[in-house]
JSON list of C-alpha atoms in Angstrom, two decimals:
[
{"chain": "A", "resi": 1, "resn": "MET", "atom": "CA", "xyz": [4.18, -16.40, -8.75]},
{"chain": "A", "resi": 2, "resn": "LEU", "atom": "CA", "xyz": [2.77, -16.10, -12.28]},
{"chain": "A", "resi": 3, "resn": "ASN", "atom": "CA", "xyz": [4.57, -17.71, -15.18]},
{"chain": "A", "resi": 4, "resn": "ALA", "atom": "CA", "xyz": [5.25, -15.95, -18.49]},
{"chain": "A", "resi": 5, "resn": "VAL", "atom": "CA", "xyz": [2.27, -17.57, -20.22]},
{"chain": "A", "resi": 6, "resn": "ASN", "atom": "CA", "xyz": [-0.18, -16.32, -17.58]},
{"chain": "A", "resi": 7, "resn": "VAL", "atom": "CA", "xyz": [1.26, -12.83, -17.73]},
{"chain": "A", "resi": 8, "resn": "TYR", "atom": "CA", "xyz": [1.08, -12.76, -21.53]},
{"chain": "A", "resi": 9, "resn": "PHE", "atom": "CA", "xyz": [-2.53, -14.01, -21.52]},
{"chain": "A", "resi": 10, "resn": "ARG", "atom": "CA", "xyz": [-3.67, -11.44, -18.96]},
{"chain": "A", "resi": 11, "resn": "ASN", "atom": "CA", "xyz": [-1.90, -8.60, -20.74]},
{"chain": "A", "resi": 12, "resn": "LEU", "atom": "CA", "xyz": [-3.44, -9.62, -24.07]},
{"chain": "A", "resi": 13, "resn": "CYS", "atom": "CA", "xyz": [-6.96, -9.84, -22.64]},
{"chain": "A", "resi": 14, "resn": "THR", "atom": "CA", "xyz": [-6.49, -6.50, -20.91]},
{"chain": "A", "resi": 15, "resn": "LEU", "atom": "CA", "xyz": [-5.48, -4.88, -24.19]},
{"chain": "A", "resi": 16, "resn": "PHE", "atom": "CA", "xyz": [-8.71, -6.02, -25.88]},
{"chain": "A", "resi": 17, "resn": "LEU", "atom": "CA", "xyz": [-10.82, -4.87, -22.93]},
{"chain": "A", "resi": 18, "resn": "MET", "atom": "CA", "xyz": [-9.18, -1.47, -22.48]},
{"chain": "A", "resi": 19, "resn": "PRO", "atom": "CA", "xyz": [-11.87, 0.61, -24.30]},
{"chain": "A", "resi": 20, "resn": "PHE", "atom": "CA", "xyz": [-14.53, -0.78, -21.95]},
{"chain": "A", "resi": 21, "resn": "VAL", "atom": "CA", "xyz": [-12.25, -0.43, -18.94]},
{"chain": "A", "resi": 22, "resn": "PHE", "atom": "CA", "xyz": [-11.58, 3.22, -19.79]},
{"chain": "A", "resi": 23, "resn": "VAL", "atom": "CA", "xyz": [-15.29, 4.05, -20.00]},
{"chain": "A", "resi": 24, "resn": "GLN", "atom": "CA", "xyz": [-16.14, 2.32, -16.74]},
{"chain": "A", "resi": 25, "resn": "ALA", "atom": "CA", "xyz": [-13.17, 3.92, -14.99]},
{"chain": "A", "resi": 26, "resn": "MET", "atom": "CA", "xyz": [-14.40, 7.38, -16.06]},
{"chain": "A", "resi": 27, "resn": "VAL", "atom": "CA", "xyz": [-17.88, 6.60, -14.77]},
{"chain": "A", "resi": 28, "resn": "LEU", "atom": "CA", "xyz": [-16.45, 5.47, -11.44]},
{"chain": "A", "resi": 29, "resn": "LYS", "atom": "CA", "xyz": [-14.22, 8.53, -11.15]},
{"chain": "A", "resi": 30, "resn": "ASN", "atom": "CA", "xyz": [-17.21, 10.84, -11.60]},
{"chain": "A", "resi": 31, "resn": "LYS", "atom": "CA", "xyz": [-19.52, 9.09, -9.15]},
{"chain": "A", "resi": 32, "resn": "ILE", "atom": "CA", "xyz": [-17.16, 8.10, -6.32]},
{"chain": "A", "resi": 33, "resn": "PRO", "atom": "CA", "xyz": [-17.42, 10.51, -3.35]},
{"chain": "A", "resi": 34, "resn": "ARG", "atom": "CA", "xyz": [-14.43, 12.65, -2.47]},
{"chain": "A", "resi": 35, "resn": "LEU", "atom": "CA", "xyz": [-13.11, 12.14, 1.04]},
{"chain": "A", "resi": 36, "resn": "SER", "atom": "CA", "xyz": [-10.78, 14.31, 3.12]},
{"chain": "A", "resi": 37, "resn": "LEU", "atom": "CA", "xyz": [-7.50, 13.97, 4.96]},
{"chain": "A", "resi": 38, "resn": "PRO", "atom": "CA", "xyz": [-7.16, 14.28, 8.75]},
{"chain": "A", "resi": 39, "resn": "SER", "atom": "CA", "xyz": [-6.29, 17.73, 10.05]},
{"chain": "A", "resi": 40, "resn": "ASP", "atom": "CA", "xyz": [-4.22, 16.57, 13.03]},
{"chain": "A", "resi": 41, "resn": "LEU", "atom": "CA", "xyz": [-0.49, 15.82, 13.06]},
{"chain": "A", "resi": 42, "resn": "PRO", "atom": "CA", "xyz": [0.62, 12.54, 11.42]},
{"chain": "A", "resi": 43, "resn": "PHE", "atom": "CA", "xyz": [2.78, 11.34, 14.30]},
{"chain": "A", "resi": 44, "resn": "GLY", "atom": "CA", "xyz": [2.58, 10.45, 17.96]},
{"chain": "A", "resi": 45, "resn": "LYS", "atom": "CA", "xyz": [4.23, 8.76, 20.90]},
{"chain": "A", "resi": 46, "resn": "ILE", "atom": "CA", "xyz": [3.14, 6.00, 23.25]},
{"chain": "A", "resi": 47, "resn": "ASP", "atom": "CA", "xyz": [4.92, 5.75, 26.59]},
{"chain": "A", "resi": 48, "resn": "GLY", "atom": "CA", "xyz": [6.30, 2.46, 27.85]},
{"chain": "A", "resi": 49, "resn": "LYS", "atom": "CA", "xyz": [8.68, 0.94, 30.37]},
{"chain": "A", "resi": 50, "resn": "GLU", "atom": "CA", "xyz": [11.33, 0.03, 27.80]},
{"chain": "A", "resi": 51, "resn": "SER", "atom": "CA", "xyz": [13.36, 2.42, 25.64]},
{"chain": "A", "resi": 52, "resn": "SER", "atom": "CA", "xyz": [11.56, 4.06, 22.73]},
{"chain": "A", "resi": 53, "resn": "ILE", "atom": "CA", "xyz": [11.76, 2.85, 19.13]},
{"chain": "A", "resi": 54, "resn": "GLY", "atom": "CA", "xyz": [10.59, 4.64, 16.01]},
{"chain": "A", "resi": 55, "resn": "ILE", "atom": "CA", "xyz": [8.16, 3.35, 13.39]},
{"chain": "A", "resi": 56, "resn": "LEU", "atom": "CA", "xyz": [7.81, 5.01, 9.99]},
{"chain": "A", "resi": 57, "resn": "VAL", "atom": "CA", "xyz": [5.05, 4.06, 7.56]},
{"chain": "A", "resi": 58, "resn": "LEU", "atom": "CA", "xyz": [5.41, 5.15, 3.92]},
{"chain": "A", "resi": 59, "resn": "GLY", "atom": "CA", "xyz": [2.75, 4.85, 1.27]},
{"chain": "A", "resi": 60, "resn": "GLU", "atom": "CA", "xyz": [-0.11, 6.22, -0.78]},
{"chain": "A", "resi": 61, "resn": "SER", "atom": "CA", "xyz": [-3.56, 7.57, 0.19]},
{"chain": "A", "resi": 62, "resn": "PRO", "atom": "CA", "xyz": [-4.42, 5.05, 2.97]},
{"chain": "A", "resi": 63, "resn": "VAL", "atom": "CA", "xyz": [-1.13, 5.89, 4.69]},
{"chain": "A", "resi": 64, "resn": "ALA", "atom": "CA", "xyz": [-1.94, 9.59, 4.25]},
{"chain": "A", "resi": 65, "resn": "GLY", "atom": "CA", "xyz": [-5.13, 8.92, 6.22]},
{"chain": "A", "resi": 66, "resn": "TYR", "atom": "CA", "xyz": [-7.51, 9.55, 3.33]},
{"chain": "A", "resi": 67, "resn": "GLY", "atom": "CA", "xyz": [-11.05, 9.01, 4.62]},
{"chain": "A", "resi": 68, "resn": "LEU", "atom": "CA", "xyz": [-10.07, 8.97, 8.30]},
{"chain": "A", "resi": 69, "resn": "GLU", "atom": "CA", "xyz": [-11.11, 11.55, 10.88]},
{"chain": "A", "resi": 70, "resn": "SER", "atom": "CA", "xyz": [-7.77, 11.42, 12.68]},
{"chain": "A", "resi": 71, "resn": "HIS", "atom": "CA", "xyz": [-4.27, 10.06, 12.19]},
{"chain": "A", "resi": 72, "resn": "SER", "atom": "CA", "xyz": [-4.73, 8.37, 15.56]},
{"chain": "A", "resi": 73, "resn": "ALA", "atom": "CA", "xyz": [-6.92, 5.85, 13.69]},
{"chain": "A", "resi": 74, "resn": "SER", "atom": "CA", "xyz": [-4.28, 5.23, 11.03]},
{"chain": "A", "resi": 75, "resn": "PHE", "atom": "CA", "xyz": [-2.41, 2.00, 10.46]},
{"chain": "A", "resi": 76, "resn": "ALA", "atom": "CA", "xyz": [0.79, 3.51, 11.90]},
{"chain": "A", "resi": 77, "resn": "ALA", "atom": "CA", "xyz": [-0.90, 4.57, 15.14]},
{"chain": "A", "resi": 78, "resn": "CYS", "atom": "CA", "xyz": [-2.73, 1.25, 15.46]},
{"chain": "A", "resi": 79, "resn": "LEU", "atom": "CA", "xyz": [0.50, -0.69, 14.87]},
{"chain": "A", "resi": 80, "resn": "ALA", "atom": "CA", "xyz": [2.26, 1.39, 17.53]},
{"chain": "A", "resi": 81, "resn": "ASN", "atom": "CA", "xyz": [-0.59, 0.64, 19.96]},
{"chain": "A", "resi": 82, "resn": "CYS", "atom": "CA", "xyz": [-0.29, -3.09, 19.28]},
{"chain": "A", "resi": 83, "resn": "LEU", "atom": "CA", "xyz": [3.49, -3.14, 19.73]},
{"chain": "A", "resi": 84, "resn": "SER", "atom": "CA", "xyz": [3.40, -0.96, 22.85]},
{"chain": "A", "resi": 85, "resn": "LYS", "atom": "CA", "xyz": [1.38, -3.63, 24.69]},
{"chain": "A", "resi": 86, "resn": "LYS", "atom": "CA", "xyz": [4.66, -5.51, 25.07]},
{"chain": "A", "resi": 87, "resn": "GLY", "atom": "CA", "xyz": [5.96, -2.65, 27.22]},
{"chain": "A", "resi": 88, "resn": "ARG", "atom": "CA", "xyz": [7.91, -0.81, 24.54]},
{"chain": "A", "resi": 89, "resn": "ALA", "atom": "CA", "xyz": [7.65, 2.97, 24.14]},
{"chain": "A", "resi": 90, "resn": "ILE", "atom": "CA", "xyz": [6.84, 3.78, 20.52]},
{"chain": "A", "resi": 91, "resn": "PHE", "atom": "CA", "xyz": [7.27, 6.88, 18.41]},
{"chain": "A", "resi": 92, "resn": "TRP", "atom": "CA", "xyz": [5.29, 6.58, 15.17]},
{"chain": "A", "resi": 93, "resn": "LYS", "atom": "CA", "xyz": [5.05, 8.69, 12.04]},
{"chain": "A", "resi": 94, "resn": "THR", "atom": "CA", "xyz": [2.93, 8.14, 8.95]},
{"chain": "A", "resi": 95, "resn": "CYS", "atom": "CA", "xyz": [3.96, 9.69, 5.62]},
{"chain": "A", "resi": 96, "resn": "GLY", "atom": "CA", "xyz": [1.58, 9.17, 2.72]},
{"chain": "A", "resi": 97, "resn": "TRP", "atom": "CA", "xyz": [0.80, 10.97, -0.52]},
{"chain": "A", "resi": 98, "resn": "VAL", "atom": "CA", "xyz": [-2.48, 10.77, -2.43]},
{"chain": "A", "resi": 99, "resn": "GLY", "atom": "CA", "xyz": [-2.13, 9.48, -6.00]},
{"chain": "A", "resi": 100, "resn": "ILE", "atom": "CA", "xyz": [1.54, 8.56, -5.71]},
{"chain": "A", "resi": 101, "resn": "ASP", "atom": "CA", "xyz": [3.15, 5.52, -7.34]},
{"chain": "A", "resi": 102, "resn": "MET", "atom": "CA", "xyz": [6.12, 3.46, -6.14]},
{"chain": "A", "resi": 103, "resn": "LEU", "atom": "CA", "xyz": [8.82, 5.28, -8.09]},
{"chain": "A", "resi": 104, "resn": "ALA", "atom": "CA", "xyz": [7.44, 8.69, -7.11]},
{"chain": "A", "resi": 105, "resn": "LEU", "atom": "CA", "xyz": [7.48, 7.60, -3.46]},
{"chain": "A", "resi": 106, "resn": "SER", "atom": "CA", "xyz": [11.26, 7.26, -3.67]},
{"chain": "A", "resi": 107, "resn": "GLN", "atom": "CA", "xyz": [11.47, 10.88, -4.85]},
{"chain": "A", "resi": 108, "resn": "GLN", "atom": "CA", "xyz": [9.54, 12.42, -1.95]},
{"chain": "A", "resi": 109, "resn": "PRO", "atom": "CA", "xyz": [11.21, 14.05, 1.08]},
{"chain": "A", "resi": 110, "resn": "TRP", "atom": "CA", "xyz": [11.23, 11.62, 4.00]},
{"chain": "A", "resi": 111, "resn": "PRO", "atom": "CA", "xyz": [11.66, 12.41, 7.72]},
{"chain": "A", "resi": 112, "resn": "GLN", "atom": "CA", "xyz": [15.25, 12.94, 8.84]},
{"chain": "A", "resi": 113, "resn": "GLU", "atom": "CA", "xyz": [15.00, 10.87, 12.02]},
{"chain": "A", "resi": 114, "resn": "GLU", "atom": "CA", "xyz": [16.04, 7.43, 13.19]},
{"chain": "A", "resi": 115, "resn": "PHE", "atom": "CA", "xyz": [13.55, 4.57, 12.87]},
{"chain": "A", "resi": 116, "resn": "ALA", "atom": "CA", "xyz": [13.81, 0.94, 13.93]},
{"chain": "A", "resi": 117, "resn": "LEU", "atom": "CA", "xyz": [11.09, -0.13, 11.49]},
{"chain": "A", "resi": 118, "resn": "VAL", "atom": "CA", "xyz": [10.13, 1.24, 8.08]},
{"chain": "A", "resi": 119, "resn": "PHE", "atom": "CA", "xyz": [6.90, -0.19, 6.69]},
{"chain": "A", "resi": 120, "resn": "VAL", "atom": "CA", "xyz": [5.93, 0.37, 3.04]},
{"chain": "A", "resi": 121, "resn": "ALA", "atom": "CA", "xyz": [2.35, 0.02, 1.80]},
{"chain": "A", "resi": 122, "resn": "MET", "atom": "CA", "xyz": [1.97, 0.66, -1.92]},
{"chain": "A", "resi": 123, "resn": "GLY", "atom": "CA", "xyz": [0.32, -0.69, -5.05]},
{"chain": "A", "resi": 124, "resn": "VAL", "atom": "CA", "xyz": [-3.16, 0.66, -5.78]},
{"chain": "A", "resi": 125, "resn": "ASN", "atom": "CA", "xyz": [-2.02, 3.59, -7.93]},
{"chain": "A", "resi": 126, "resn": "ASP", "atom": "CA", "xyz": [0.46, 1.49, -9.89]},
{"chain": "A", "resi": 127, "resn": "ILE", "atom": "CA", "xyz": [-2.29, -1.09, -10.45]},
{"chain": "A", "resi": 128, "resn": "LYS", "atom": "CA", "xyz": [-5.02, 1.30, -11.59]},
{"chain": "A", "resi": 129, "resn": "ASN", "atom": "CA", "xyz": [-2.56, 3.36, -13.66]},
{"chain": "A", "resi": 130, "resn": "PHE", "atom": "CA", "xyz": [-1.33, 0.17, -15.38]},
{"chain": "A", "resi": 131, "resn": "SER", "atom": "CA", "xyz": [2.30, 0.81, -14.50]},
{"chain": "A", "resi": 132, "resn": "SER", "atom": "CA", "xyz": [4.60, -1.47, -16.48]},
{"chain": "A", "resi": 133, "resn": "VAL", "atom": "CA", "xyz": [6.37, -4.25, -14.60]},
{"chain": "A", "resi": 134, "resn": "ARG", "atom": "CA", "xyz": [9.72, -2.66, -15.45]},
{"chain": "A", "resi": 135, "resn": "TYR", "atom": "CA", "xyz": [8.61, 0.73, -14.05]},
{"chain": "A", "resi": 136, "resn": "TRP", "atom": "CA", "xyz": [7.20, -1.00, -10.94]},
{"chain": "A", "resi": 137, "resn": "ARG", "atom": "CA", "xyz": [10.47, -2.88, -10.36]},
{"chain": "A", "resi": 138, "resn": "ARG", "atom": "CA", "xyz": [12.43, 0.37, -10.72]},
{"chain": "A", "resi": 139, "resn": "GLY", "atom": "CA", "xyz": [10.25, 1.91, -8.05]},
{"chain": "A", "resi": 140, "resn": "ILE", "atom": "CA", "xyz": [10.67, -1.00, -5.64]},
{"chain": "A", "resi": 141, "resn": "GLU", "atom": "CA", "xyz": [14.45, -0.95, -6.03]},
{"chain": "A", "resi": 142, "resn": "ALA", "atom": "CA", "xyz": [14.59, 2.83, -5.60]},
{"chain": "A", "resi": 143, "resn": "VAL", "atom": "CA", "xyz": [12.48, 2.75, -2.42]},
{"chain": "A", "resi": 144, "resn": "VAL", "atom": "CA", "xyz": [14.47, -0.08, -0.83]},
{"chain": "A", "resi": 145, "resn": "ASP", "atom": "CA", "xyz": [17.79, 1.56, -1.69]},
{"chain": "A", "resi": 146, "resn": "LYS", "atom": "CA", "xyz": [16.67, 4.91, -0.29]},
{"chain": "A", "resi": 147, "resn": "ILE", "atom": "CA", "xyz": [15.47, 3.33, 2.96]},
{"chain": "A", "resi": 148, "resn": "ARG", "atom": "CA", "xyz": [18.80, 1.56, 3.38]},
{"chain": "A", "resi": 149, "resn": "THR", "atom": "CA", "xyz": [20.63, 4.83, 2.76]},
{"chain": "A", "resi": 150, "resn": "GLU", "atom": "CA", "xyz": [18.53, 7.09, 4.98]},
{"chain": "A", "resi": 151, "resn": "TYR", "atom": "CA", "xyz": [17.69, 4.57, 7.72]},
{"chain": "A", "resi": 152, "resn": "PRO", "atom": "CA", "xyz": [20.59, 2.08, 7.70]},
{"chain": "A", "resi": 153, "resn": "LYS", "atom": "CA", "xyz": [19.62, 0.51, 11.05]},
{"chain": "A", "resi": 154, "resn": "ALA", "atom": "CA", "xyz": [15.93, 0.06, 10.20]},
{"chain": "A", "resi": 155, "resn": "TRP", "atom": "CA", "xyz": [14.14, -3.21, 9.61]},
{"chain": "A", "resi": 156, "resn": "ILE", "atom": "CA", "xyz": [12.33, -2.93, 6.25]},
{"chain": "A", "resi": 157, "resn": "VAL", "atom": "CA", "xyz": [8.91, -4.50, 5.77]},
{"chain": "A", "resi": 158, "resn": "PHE", "atom": "CA", "xyz": [6.62, -4.28, 2.72]},
{"chain": "A", "resi": 159, "resn": "SER", "atom": "CA", "xyz": [2.92, -5.03, 2.67]},
{"chain": "A", "resi": 160, "resn": "GLU", "atom": "CA", "xyz": [1.55, -7.05, -0.20]},
{"chain": "A", "resi": 161, "resn": "THR", "atom": "CA", "xyz": [-0.33, -5.16, -2.91]},
{"chain": "A", "resi": 162, "resn": "PRO", "atom": "CA", "xyz": [-3.95, -4.54, -1.90]},
{"chain": "A", "resi": 163, "resn": "PRO", "atom": "CA", "xyz": [-6.58, -7.05, -3.13]},
{"chain": "A", "resi": 164, "resn": "ILE", "atom": "CA", "xyz": [-8.15, -4.48, -5.43]},
{"chain": "A", "resi": 165, "resn": "ALA", "atom": "CA", "xyz": [-10.45, -7.03, -7.10]},
{"chain": "A", "resi": 166, "resn": "GLN", "atom": "CA", "xyz": [-12.40, -7.17, -3.82]},
{"chain": "A", "resi": 167, "resn": "PHE", "atom": "CA", "xyz": [-13.03, -3.42, -3.63]},
{"chain": "A", "resi": 168, "resn": "PRO", "atom": "CA", "xyz": [-16.85, -2.99, -3.67]},
{"chain": "A", "resi": 169, "resn": "ALA", "atom": "CA", "xyz": [-16.70, 0.29, -5.62]},
{"chain": "A", "resi": 170, "resn": "LEU", "atom": "CA", "xyz": [-15.50, -1.53, -8.73]},
{"chain": "A", "resi": 171, "resn": "SER", "atom": "CA", "xyz": [-17.67, -3.02, -11.45]},
{"chain": "A", "resi": 172, "resn": "SER", "atom": "CA", "xyz": [-17.22, -6.67, -12.38]},
{"chain": "A", "resi": 173, "resn": "LEU", "atom": "CA", "xyz": [-15.10, -5.76, -15.38]},
{"chain": "A", "resi": 174, "resn": "LEU", "atom": "CA", "xyz": [-12.83, -3.40, -13.43]},
{"chain": "A", "resi": 175, "resn": "SER", "atom": "CA", "xyz": [-12.47, -5.99, -10.67]},
{"chain": "A", "resi": 176, "resn": "LEU", "atom": "CA", "xyz": [-11.45, -8.61, -13.21]},
{"chain": "A", "resi": 177, "resn": "VAL", "atom": "CA", "xyz": [-8.94, -6.52, -15.15]},
{"chain": "A", "resi": 178, "resn": "LEU", "atom": "CA", "xyz": [-7.43, -4.72, -12.15]},
{"chain": "A", "resi": 179, "resn": "GLY", "atom": "CA", "xyz": [-7.28, -8.04, -10.32]},
{"chain": "A", "resi": 180, "resn": "TRP", "atom": "CA", "xyz": [-5.19, -9.41, -13.19]},
{"chain": "A", "resi": 181, "resn": "ARG", "atom": "CA", "xyz": [-2.92, -6.38, -13.01]},
{"chain": "A", "resi": 182, "resn": "ARG", "atom": "CA", "xyz": [-2.60, -6.73, -9.26]},
{"chain": "A", "resi": 183, "resn": "ASP", "atom": "CA", "xyz": [-1.49, -10.36, -9.60]},
{"chain": "A", "resi": 184, "resn": "ILE", "atom": "CA", "xyz": [1.19, -9.40, -12.14]},
{"chain": "A", "resi": 185, "resn": "LEU", "atom": "CA", "xyz": [2.60, -6.59, -9.97]},
{"chain": "A", "resi": 186, "resn": "GLN", "atom": "CA", "xyz": [2.36, -8.72, -6.83]},
{"chain": "A", "resi": 187, "resn": "SER", "atom": "CA", "xyz": [4.43, -11.43, -8.50]},
{"chain": "A", "resi": 188, "resn": "ALA", "atom": "CA", "xyz": [7.05, -8.85, -9.49]},
{"chain": "A", "resi": 189, "resn": "LEU", "atom": "CA", "xyz": [7.04, -7.44, -5.95]},
{"chain": "A", "resi": 190, "resn": "GLU", "atom": "CA", "xyz": [7.71, -10.90, -4.49]},
{"chain": "A", "resi": 191, "resn": "GLU", "atom": "CA", "xyz": [10.59, -11.49, -6.89]},
{"chain": "A", "resi": 192, "resn": "GLU", "atom": "CA", "xyz": [12.17, -8.08, -6.37]},
{"chain": "A", "resi": 193, "resn": "LEU", "atom": "CA", "xyz": [11.97, -8.17, -2.56]},
{"chain": "A", "resi": 194, "resn": "ALA", "atom": "CA", "xyz": [13.35, -11.71, -2.45]},
{"chain": "A", "resi": 195, "resn": "ARG", "atom": "CA", "xyz": [16.27, -10.47, -4.55]},
{"chain": "A", "resi": 196, "resn": "LYS", "atom": "CA", "xyz": [16.78, -7.49, -2.22]},
{"chain": "A", "resi": 197, "resn": "LYS", "atom": "CA", "xyz": [16.32, -9.71, 0.89]},
{"chain": "A", "resi": 198, "resn": "VAL", "atom": "CA", "xyz": [13.41, -7.65, 2.22]},
{"chain": "A", "resi": 199, "resn": "LEU", "atom": "CA", "xyz": [10.46, -9.04, 4.19]},
{"chain": "A", "resi": 200, "resn": "LEU", "atom": "CA", "xyz": [7.07, -9.08, 2.46]},
{"chain": "A", "resi": 201, "resn": "LEU", "atom": "CA", "xyz": [3.97, -9.59, 4.60]},
{"chain": "A", "resi": 202, "resn": "SER", "atom": "CA", "xyz": [0.76, -11.07, 3.23]},
{"chain": "A", "resi": 203, "resn": "PHE", "atom": "CA", "xyz": [-2.65, -11.17, 4.89]},
{"chain": "A", "resi": 204, "resn": "ASP", "atom": "CA", "xyz": [-5.63, -13.47, 4.69]},
{"chain": "A", "resi": 205, "resn": "LEU", "atom": "CA", "xyz": [-8.34, -10.93, 5.42]},
{"chain": "A", "resi": 206, "resn": "LYS", "atom": "CA", "xyz": [-11.71, -11.08, 3.69]},
{"chain": "A", "resi": 207, "resn": "MET", "atom": "CA", "xyz": [-12.60, -7.64, 2.37]},
{"chain": "A", "resi": 208, "resn": "GLU", "atom": "CA", "xyz": [-16.06, -7.07, 3.85]},
{"chain": "A", "resi": 209, "resn": "ARG", "atom": "CA", "xyz": [-17.88, -3.78, 3.28]},
{"chain": "A", "resi": 210, "resn": "ARG", "atom": "CA", "xyz": [-17.27, -2.69, 6.86]},
{"chain": "A", "resi": 211, "resn": "PHE", "atom": "CA", "xyz": [-13.58, -2.54, 6.02]},
{"chain": "A", "resi": 212, "resn": "PHE", "atom": "CA", "xyz": [-14.16, 0.28, 3.52]},
{"chain": "A", "resi": 213, "resn": "ALA", "atom": "CA", "xyz": [-14.80, 4.00, 3.86]},
{"chain": "A", "resi": 214, "resn": "GLU", "atom": "CA", "xyz": [-17.94, 5.56, 2.41]},
{"chain": "A", "resi": 215, "resn": "ASP", "atom": "CA", "xyz": [-16.43, 5.63, -1.08]},
{"chain": "A", "resi": 216, "resn": "HIS", "atom": "CA", "xyz": [-16.17, 1.80, -0.96]},
{"chain": "A", "resi": 217, "resn": "PHE", "atom": "CA", "xyz": [-12.61, 2.08, -2.24]},
{"chain": "A", "resi": 218, "resn": "HIS", "atom": "CA", "xyz": [-10.37, 3.29, 0.58]},
{"chain": "A", "resi": 219, "resn": "PRO", "atom": "CA", "xyz": [-9.97, 1.46, 3.90]},
{"chain": "A", "resi": 220, "resn": "SER", "atom": "CA", "xyz": [-12.06, 2.37, 6.93]},
{"chain": "A", "resi": 221, "resn": "ALA", "atom": "CA", "xyz": [-10.70, 2.93, 10.43]},
{"chain": "A", "resi": 222, "resn": "LEU", "atom": "CA", "xyz": [-11.65, -0.67, 11.24]},
{"chain": "A", "resi": 223, "resn": "ALA", "atom": "CA", "xyz": [-9.57, -1.92, 8.31]},
{"chain": "A", "resi": 224, "resn": "HIS", "atom": "CA", "xyz": [-6.56, 0.07, 9.55]},
{"chain": "A", "resi": 225, "resn": "GLU", "atom": "CA", "xyz": [-6.97, -1.48, 12.99]},
{"chain": "A", "resi": 226, "resn": "CYS", "atom": "CA", "xyz": [-7.30, -5.06, 11.70]},
{"chain": "A", "resi": 227, "resn": "TRP", "atom": "CA", "xyz": [-4.39, -4.55, 9.31]},
{"chain": "A", "resi": 228, "resn": "ALA", "atom": "CA", "xyz": [-2.17, -3.38, 12.18]},
{"chain": "A", "resi": 229, "resn": "LYS", "atom": "CA", "xyz": [-3.18, -6.30, 14.39]},
{"chain": "A", "resi": 230, "resn": "ALA", "atom": "CA", "xyz": [-2.32, -8.75, 11.60]},
{"chain": "A", "resi": 231, "resn": "VAL", "atom": "CA", "xyz": [1.11, -7.18, 11.17]},
{"chain": "A", "resi": 232, "resn": "ALA", "atom": "CA", "xyz": [1.82, -7.10, 14.91]},
{"chain": "A", "resi": 233, "resn": "GLU", "atom": "CA", "xyz": [0.99, -10.80, 15.23]}
]
């Protein structure tokens, strides 16, 4: 976790660099290709010998399937496939919203079904929008509390914030500054989830270009598959 001095230094440097960051962000926004969402249904079922369990994945654009041809290639479907190899029947559902931040996620309508596992994958929008740590913490607390209210029997798992500094679409400056922001929010995420006694999963996966969609920003189908295998293990 970052100490107060590191956070202060990174915030101060970011403040001085913001005019340049703003210009480069606008350039990126105008040149990055627009991708589409899958047209099929964002849920499915895998048969097995043992009784069925439900998996719900909540998140932002990757969870929504942005850049994928089908939800069957999504993280949720891939995770269900991995877990079903142990003989368990799996019902999976993926609920994502493009452009959403953590606090806004807590305000969306969620499925009114029972789930044994709720997996949350968030962070990119809060990072690139420079959400304050206080706002970010409010969002984490709101999401965890809502999961515990709506799915009281579910096991809650959060994914670490994405390693945005490794995204190939970003310039060196954007990688540096957004990487700083990611580290600050990641540290706050670790603290907040430890306080709420929620599991946080981290991954040691090198972000090669094959793991990105054609916009070099969102994850490819291969990245979804590798991500799911890492979680299942």
